[in-house]
Coordinates of C-alpha atoms (C1' of nucleotides) in Angstrom, one line a residue:
Chain E
M1 CA -17.6 -25.6 -0.3
E2 CA -19.7 -26.2 -3.1
E3 CA -22.6 -24.6 -1.3
R4 CA -20.2 -21.4 -1.1
I5 CA -19.6 -21.3 -4.7
E6 CA -22.9 -21.6 -5.2
R7 CA -23.5 -18.8 -3.2
I8 CA -20.5 -16.7 -5.1
K9 CA -22.6 -17.6 -8.2
Q10 CA -25.7 -16.1 -6.9
Q11 CA -24.1 -13.0 -6.2
L12 CA -22.2 -12.6 -9.4
H13 CA -25.5 -13.4 -11.4
S14 CA -27.7 -10.8 -9.3
H15 CA -25.2 -8.4 -10.4
G16 CA -25.3 -9.4 -14.1
Y17 CA -21.7 -11.1 -13.9
K18 CA -21.1 -14.9 -14.6
L19 CA -19.0 -17.0 -12.9
T20 CA -16.6 -18.2 -16.2
P21 CA -14.5 -21.3 -15.2
Q22 CA -11.6 -18.8 -14.5
R23 CA -13.3 -17.4 -12.0
E24 CA -14.8 -20.6 -10.1
A25 CA -11.1 -21.7 -10.2
T26 CA -9.9 -18.2 -8.7
V27 CA -12.6 -18.6 -6.0
K28 CA -11.6 -22.1 -5.2
V29 CA -8.5 -21.5 -4.5
L30 CA -9.0 -18.6 -2.1
L31 CA -11.4 -21.0 -0.2
E32 CA -8.8 -23.4 -0.1
N33 CA -6.2 -21.2 1.5
E34 CA -8.8 -19.0 3.6
E35 CA -6.1 -18.9 6.6
D36 CA -3.2 -17.1 4.5
H37 CA -3.7 -13.8 3.4
L38 CA -3.0 -14.3 -0.6
S39 CA -1.5 -11.9 -2.6
A40 CA -2.6 -11.6 -6.4
E41 CA 0.6 -13.0 -7.5
D42 CA -0.1 -16.2 -5.0
V43 CA -3.5 -16.6 -6.1
Y44 CA -2.6 -16.5 -9.9
L45 CA 0.4 -19.3 -9.5
L46 CA -2.2 -21.4 -7.5
V47 CA -4.9 -21.0 -9.8
K48 CA -2.3 -21.9 -12.7
E49 CA -1.7 -25.1 -11.3
K50 CA -5.6 -25.9 -12.0
A51 CA -6.1 -23.9 -15.3
P52 CA -2.6 -23.1 -16.9
E53 CA -4.0 -21.3 -19.6
I54 CA -5.3 -18.1 -17.0
G55 CA -4.1 -14.7 -17.5
L56 CA -2.7 -12.8 -14.5
A57 CA -5.0 -10.0 -15.4
T58 CA -8.1 -12.0 -15.2
V59 CA -6.7 -13.0 -11.7
Y60 CA -6.5 -9.6 -11.0
R61 CA -10.0 -8.3 -12.5
T62 CA -11.7 -11.5 -10.6
L63 CA -10.1 -9.9 -7.0
E64 CA -11.4 -6.7 -7.9
L65 CA -14.9 -7.8 -8.9
L66 CA -15.1 -10.0 -6.0
S67 CA -14.1 -6.9 -3.9
E68 CA -17.1 -4.6 -5.4
L69 CA -19.6 -7.3 -4.7
K70 CA -17.6 -7.9 -1.3
V71 CA -17.1 -11.6 -1.1
I72 CA -13.3 -10.7 -0.4
H73 CA -11.7 -7.9 1.3
K74 CA -8.5 -6.3 -0.3
I75 CA -6.0 -5.7 2.6
N76 CA -2.6 -3.9 2.5
F77 CA -0.1 -4.9 5.4
G78 CA 2.1 -2.0 4.1
D79 CA 4.7 -4.3 2.1
G80 CA 4.0 -3.0 -1.3
V81 CA 1.5 -5.8 -2.3
A82 CA -2.3 -6.3 -1.7
R83 CA -3.7 -9.3 0.1
Y84 CA -7.3 -10.9 -0.2
E85 CA -9.3 -12.3 2.3
F86 CA -13.2 -13.6 3.0
R87 CA -15.5 -10.9 4.7
A88 CA -17.6 -12.3 7.5
E89 CA -20.9 -12.8 6.1
N90 CA -22.6 -10.7 9.0
A91 CA -21.4 -7.2 8.9
A92 CA -20.8 -6.7 12.3
H93 CA -18.2 -9.7 12.7
H94 CA -15.0 -7.9 13.1
H95 CA -11.3 -9.5 12.8
H96 CA -7.9 -8.2 13.4
H97 CA -4.3 -9.2 12.3
L98 CA -1.1 -9.8 14.5
I99 CA 1.9 -9.1 12.1
C100 CA 4.8 -11.0 13.0
I101 CA 7.8 -8.6 12.2
Q102 CA 10.5 -11.6 12.1
C103 CA 8.8 -14.8 10.4
G104 CA 6.2 -12.2 8.8
T105 CA 3.2 -14.4 9.6
V106 CA -0.2 -13.2 9.4
D107 CA -2.2 -14.6 12.4
E108 CA -5.9 -13.5 13.2
I109 CA -8.1 -12.5 16.3
V110 CA -11.7 -13.2 15.5
E111 CA -13.0 -11.3 18.6
D112 CA -14.2 -7.9 18.0
L113 CA -12.0 -6.0 20.4
L114 CA -13.6 -2.5 19.5
G115 CA -16.9 -2.8 20.3
D116 CA -16.8 0.2 23.0
V117 CA -13.7 2.1 21.2
E118 CA -15.9 2.6 18.3
K119 CA -19.2 3.7 20.3
M120 CA -17.0 6.4 21.8
V121 CA -15.5 7.5 18.6
E122 CA -18.6 7.9 17.0
R123 CA -20.1 10.2 19.9
D124 CA -17.2 11.9 20.9
F125 CA -15.9 12.8 16.7
N126 CA -19.0 12.8 15.0
F127 CA -17.5 9.9 13.0
E128 CA -19.6 7.7 11.4
I129 CA -18.0 4.4 11.1
T130 CA -18.2 1.9 8.3
D131 CA -15.1 -0.1 8.6
H132 CA -11.7 -0.4 10.8
R133 CA -8.6 -1.8 10.2
L134 CA -6.8 -2.9 13.3
T135 CA -3.3 -4.4 13.2
F136 CA -0.5 -5.3 15.8
H137 CA 3.1 -5.7 14.7
G138 CA 5.3 -7.5 17.0
I139 CA 6.9 -11.1 17.7
C140 CA 4.5 -14.1 17.6
H141 CA 4.2 -17.1 20.1
R142 CA 6.2 -18.8 17.8
C143 CA 9.3 -17.0 17.5
K144 CA 9.1 -15.9 21.0
A145 CA 9.4 -19.8 21.9
E146 CA 12.2 -20.4 19.6
S147 CA 14.3 -17.7 20.9
E148 CA 13.6 -18.5 24.3
S149 CA 14.8 -22.3 23.7
E150 CA 18.2 -21.3 22.5
Chain R
M1 CA 9.9 25.4 13.9
E2 CA 13.4 26.9 14.2
E3 CA 14.6 24.5 17.2
R4 CA 12.8 21.7 15.7
I5 CA 14.7 21.8 12.3
E6 CA 17.9 21.9 14.9
R7 CA 17.2 18.9 16.4
I8 CA 16.4 17.0 13.8
K9 CA 19.6 18.1 12.3
Q10 CA 21.5 17.0 15.6
Q11 CA 19.8 13.7 15.1
L12 CA 21.3 13.5 11.6
H13 CA 24.8 14.3 12.9
S14 CA 24.8 12.0 15.7
H15 CA 24.4 9.3 13.1
G16 CA 26.8 10.7 10.5
Y17 CA 24.5 12.5 8.3
K18 CA 24.5 16.0 7.3
L19 CA 21.5 18.6 6.8
T20 CA 21.9 19.7 3.3
P21 CA 19.6 22.2 1.5
Q22 CA 17.6 19.7 0.0
R23 CA 16.8 17.9 3.3
E24 CA 16.3 20.8 5.2
A25 CA 13.9 22.0 2.7
T26 CA 11.7 18.7 2.9
V27 CA 12.0 18.8 6.4
K28 CA 10.1 22.4 6.5
V29 CA 7.5 21.4 3.9
L30 CA 7.0 18.3 6.5
L31 CA 6.7 20.7 9.5
E32 CA 4.6 23.0 7.6
N33 CA 2.1 20.3 6.6
E34 CA 2.3 18.3 9.6
E35 CA -1.5 18.2 9.8
D36 CA -1.9 16.5 6.3
H37 CA -0.3 13.3 5.9
L38 CA 1.6 13.9 2.6
S39 CA 2.9 11.3 0.0
A40 CA 6.4 11.6 -1.0
E41 CA 4.8 13.0 -4.8
D42 CA 3.1 15.9 -2.2
V43 CA 6.1 16.7 -0.8
Y44 CA 8.2 16.8 -3.6
L45 CA 5.8 19.4 -5.4
L46 CA 5.9 21.2 -2.4
V47 CA 9.4 21.2 -1.9
K48 CA 10.2 21.9 -5.6
E49 CA 8.5 25.4 -4.8
K50 CA 11.2 26.3 -2.7
A51 CA 13.8 24.7 -4.4
P52 CA 12.7 23.6 -7.9
E53 CA 15.9 22.0 -8.8
I54 CA 15.3 19.2 -6.4
G55 CA 15.1 15.5 -7.8
L56 CA 12.2 13.3 -6.6
A57 CA 14.5 10.4 -6.0
T58 CA 16.5 13.3 -3.2
V59 CA 12.7 13.3 -1.6
Y60 CA 12.4 9.7 -1.5
R61 CA 15.7 9.1 0.0
T62 CA 15.5 11.7 2.6
L63 CA 12.1 10.6 3.2
E64 CA 13.7 7.3 3.8
L65 CA 16.6 8.5 5.7
L66 CA 14.0 10.2 8.3
S67 CA 12.1 7.1 8.9
E68 CA 15.3 5.2 9.6
L69 CA 15.9 8.1 12.3
K70 CA 12.6 7.6 13.4
V71 CA 11.9 11.2 12.8
I72 CA 9.1 10.7 10.8
H73 CA 6.4 7.4 10.2
K74 CA 5.8 6.0 6.9
I75 CA 1.8 5.1 6.7
N76 CA 0.2 3.3 4.5
F77 CA -3.5 3.5 4.2
G78 CA -4.2 0.8 1.6
D79 CA -4.7 3.6 -1.6
G80 CA -1.3 2.5 -3.0
V81 CA 0.7 5.6 -1.8
A82 CA 2.9 5.9 1.5
R83 CA 2.3 8.7 3.3
Y84 CA 4.6 10.5 6.1
E85 CA 3.8 12.0 9.2
F86 CA 5.9 13.3 11.9
R87 CA 6.4 10.4 15.0
A88 CA 5.8 11.3 18.4
E89 CA 8.6 12.1 20.8
N90 CA 7.5 9.9 23.8
A91 CA 7.3 6.3 22.2
A92 CA 4.6 5.5 24.6
H93 CA 2.4 8.2 22.5
H94 CA 0.0 6.8 19.9
H95 CA -2.6 7.7 17.8
H96 CA -5.4 7.1 15.3
H97 CA -6.4 7.8 12.1
L98 CA -10.2 8.9 11.0
I99 CA -10.5 8.4 6.9
C100 CA -13.4 9.9 5.6
I101 CA -14.6 7.9 2.7
Q102 CA -16.3 10.5 1.0
C103 CA -13.8 13.8 1.0
G104 CA -10.5 11.8 2.0
T105 CA -9.8 13.7 4.7
V106 CA -7.5 12.2 7.4
D107 CA -8.0 13.2 11.0
E108 CA -6.2 11.7 14.0
I109 CA -7.2 10.9 17.4
V110 CA -4.5 11.5 19.3
E111 CA -5.7 9.6 22.6
D112 CA -4.2 6.1 23.4
L113 CA -7.7 4.1 22.8
L114 CA -5.9 0.3 23.0
G115 CA -4.3 0.2 26.1
D116 CA -6.6 -2.4 27.6
V117 CA -6.7 -4.0 24.3
E118 CA -2.9 -4.6 23.9
K119 CA -2.7 -6.0 27.4
M120 CA -5.5 -8.4 26.7
V121 CA -4.0 -9.6 23.2
E122 CA 0.0 -9.6 24.5
R123 CA -1.7 -12.1 27.6
D124 CA -4.3 -14.0 25.6
F125 CA -2.1 -14.3 22.3
N126 CA 1.3 -14.6 23.8
F127 CA 2.1 -11.9 21.2
E128 CA 4.8 -9.2 22.2
I129 CA 3.4 -6.0 20.7
T130 CA 5.9 -3.6 19.2
D131 CA 3.7 -1.5 17.6
H132 CA 0.3 -1.1 16.1
R133 CA -2.2 0.5 13.5
L134 CA -5.7 1.1 13.8
T135 CA -7.6 3.5 11.3
F136 CA -11.4 4.2 11.1
H137 CA -13.2 4.5 8.0
G138 CA -16.3 6.4 7.3
I139 CA -17.8 9.7 7.3
C140 CA -16.5 12.8 8.8
H141 CA -18.2 15.2 10.9
R142 CA -17.8 17.9 7.8
C143 CA -19.6 15.5 5.4
K144 CA -21.9 14.6 7.4
A145 CA -23.4 18.4 8.6
E146 CA -23.2 18.8 4.7
S147 CA -25.4 16.3 3.9
E148 CA -27.7 17.0 6.4
S149 CA -27.8 20.6 5.6
E150 CA -29.3 19.8 2.0
Chain V
dC1 C1' -25.8 -12.1 -32.3
dT2 C1' -24.4 -9.7 -28.8
dA3 C1' -22.1 -8.5 -24.9
dA4 C1' -19.1 -10.2 -21.5
dG5 C1' -14.9 -12.0 -20.5
dT6 C1' -10.5 -13.4 -21.7
dG7 C1' -5.2 -14.0 -22.7
dC8 C1' -1.3 -11.5 -24.1
dA9 C1' 1.6 -7.6 -24.2
dA10 C1' 2.3 -2.9 -23.5
dA11 C1' 1.5 0.8 -20.4
dA12 C1' 1.2 2.6 -15.5
dC13 C1' 2.2 3.6 -11.1
dG14 C1' 5.1 4.5 -7.2
dT15 C1' 9.4 3.7 -5.7
dT16 C1' 14.7 2.4 -5.9
dT17 C1' 19.0 2.1 -8.0
dG18 C1' 23.4 2.8 -10.7
dC19 C1' 26.1 6.3 -12.1
dA20 C1' 28.7 10.6 -13.0
dG21 C1' 29.1 14.9 -11.2
dC22 C1' 29.0 18.2 -7.6
dG23 C1' 30.4 20.2 -3.4
dC24 C1' 31.6 20.0 1.6
dC25 C1' 35.1 19.1 5.3
Chain C
dG1 C1' 41.1 15.0 -2.4
dG2 C1' 37.9 11.9 -0.4
dC3 C1' 33.2 11.1 0.8
dG4 C1' 28.4 11.8 1.4
dC5 C1' 25.2 13.6 -1.3
dT6 C1' 23.0 14.9 -5.7
dG7 C1' 19.9 14.8 -10.0
dC8 C1' 19.0 12.3 -13.8
dA9 C1' 17.4 8.1 -16.0
dA10 C1' 16.9 3.9 -16.3
dA11 C1' 15.1 0.1 -14.0
dC12 C1' 11.8 -2.3 -10.6
dG13 C1' 7.6 -4.7 -9.0
dT14 C1' 2.7 -4.7 -8.8
dT15 C1' -1.5 -3.2 -11.1
dT16 C1' -4.0 -1.8 -15.1
dT17 C1' -5.2 -1.2 -19.6
dG18 C1' -6.0 -1.8 -25.2
dC19 C1' -7.0 -4.5 -28.2
dA20 C1' -8.4 -8.4 -30.8
dC21 C1' -10.4 -13.0 -29.7
dT22 C1' -13.4 -16.4 -27.6
dT23 C1' -17.2 -17.6 -25.2
dA24 C1' -21.9 -18.2 -23.0
dG25 C1' -26.8 -16.9 -23.0

DNA sequence: CTAAGTGCAAAACGTTTGCAGCGCC
DNA sequence: GGCGCTGCAAACGTTTTGCACTTAG
């Protein structure tokens, strides 16, 4: 945890930015809730518990800054709010999302399912892929278990 | 074109809705620009050329209605605006998007690349897939050709 | 001292909604 | 003459911005 903050601090410094207390609080919240896909509002409320004087705008500015530095990733599941998650350190390491249409939970698949598909797309469409997004919508194992036990 | 409008008219009627002039103008714009992925604002401006008296709210309501009837599909590429495209007639027929980060063009891949991947996900994660979204971000063949010729 | 960073409030953005009026069966 | 549909304007929730103040190097 500490060393990850230290790393982010260095990334900020190398681009001429500072790790202010507000930014540090925001990063901590993101680290502590790495499993979830927090919205800016979520982050704001959690940060406010540690540092009540922080403003929503600062959280937005920090999230945008961290996105620019590619520390976090801004994702959009189509529900009108942006969510944020840490980026994998090694660029090749992709992951995907399973969104439950019943309970709304977002699970992750950390395996890279698209290696072959990407190669095919690059070749057949002469398209140089820099990133991809893959989400599955459906019913998660929890909701399936629940409906079966009824 | 005419028969497609007729079909949509029937779909509306079968659910107790009418094909009003405003709705018809909207559908026509969607049909005429099927290649593009128009935002609500885009549709509004194009419809306004044919029917200047139309309101933006009506366009939104029409697009929502057509989405409900599964005539069109609301998609979100993460740029903050919803876009719309016609749905494939046969539900099994998926397609995916190639978004160019240089020129912004959205191309389509009509092949279903995910058949095997879906089976794997359903089995390994006990997740019942109802839908999926796959987009690749990168540099399209046009921009690649352009940068090479410089 | 200077520039970056902050909090607040106001603005902007895409989208939705309330409502009075209109037009079609 | 009732009801679906429309246009307008106002409201909405999320995100951005302008500005004066604070802080760190």
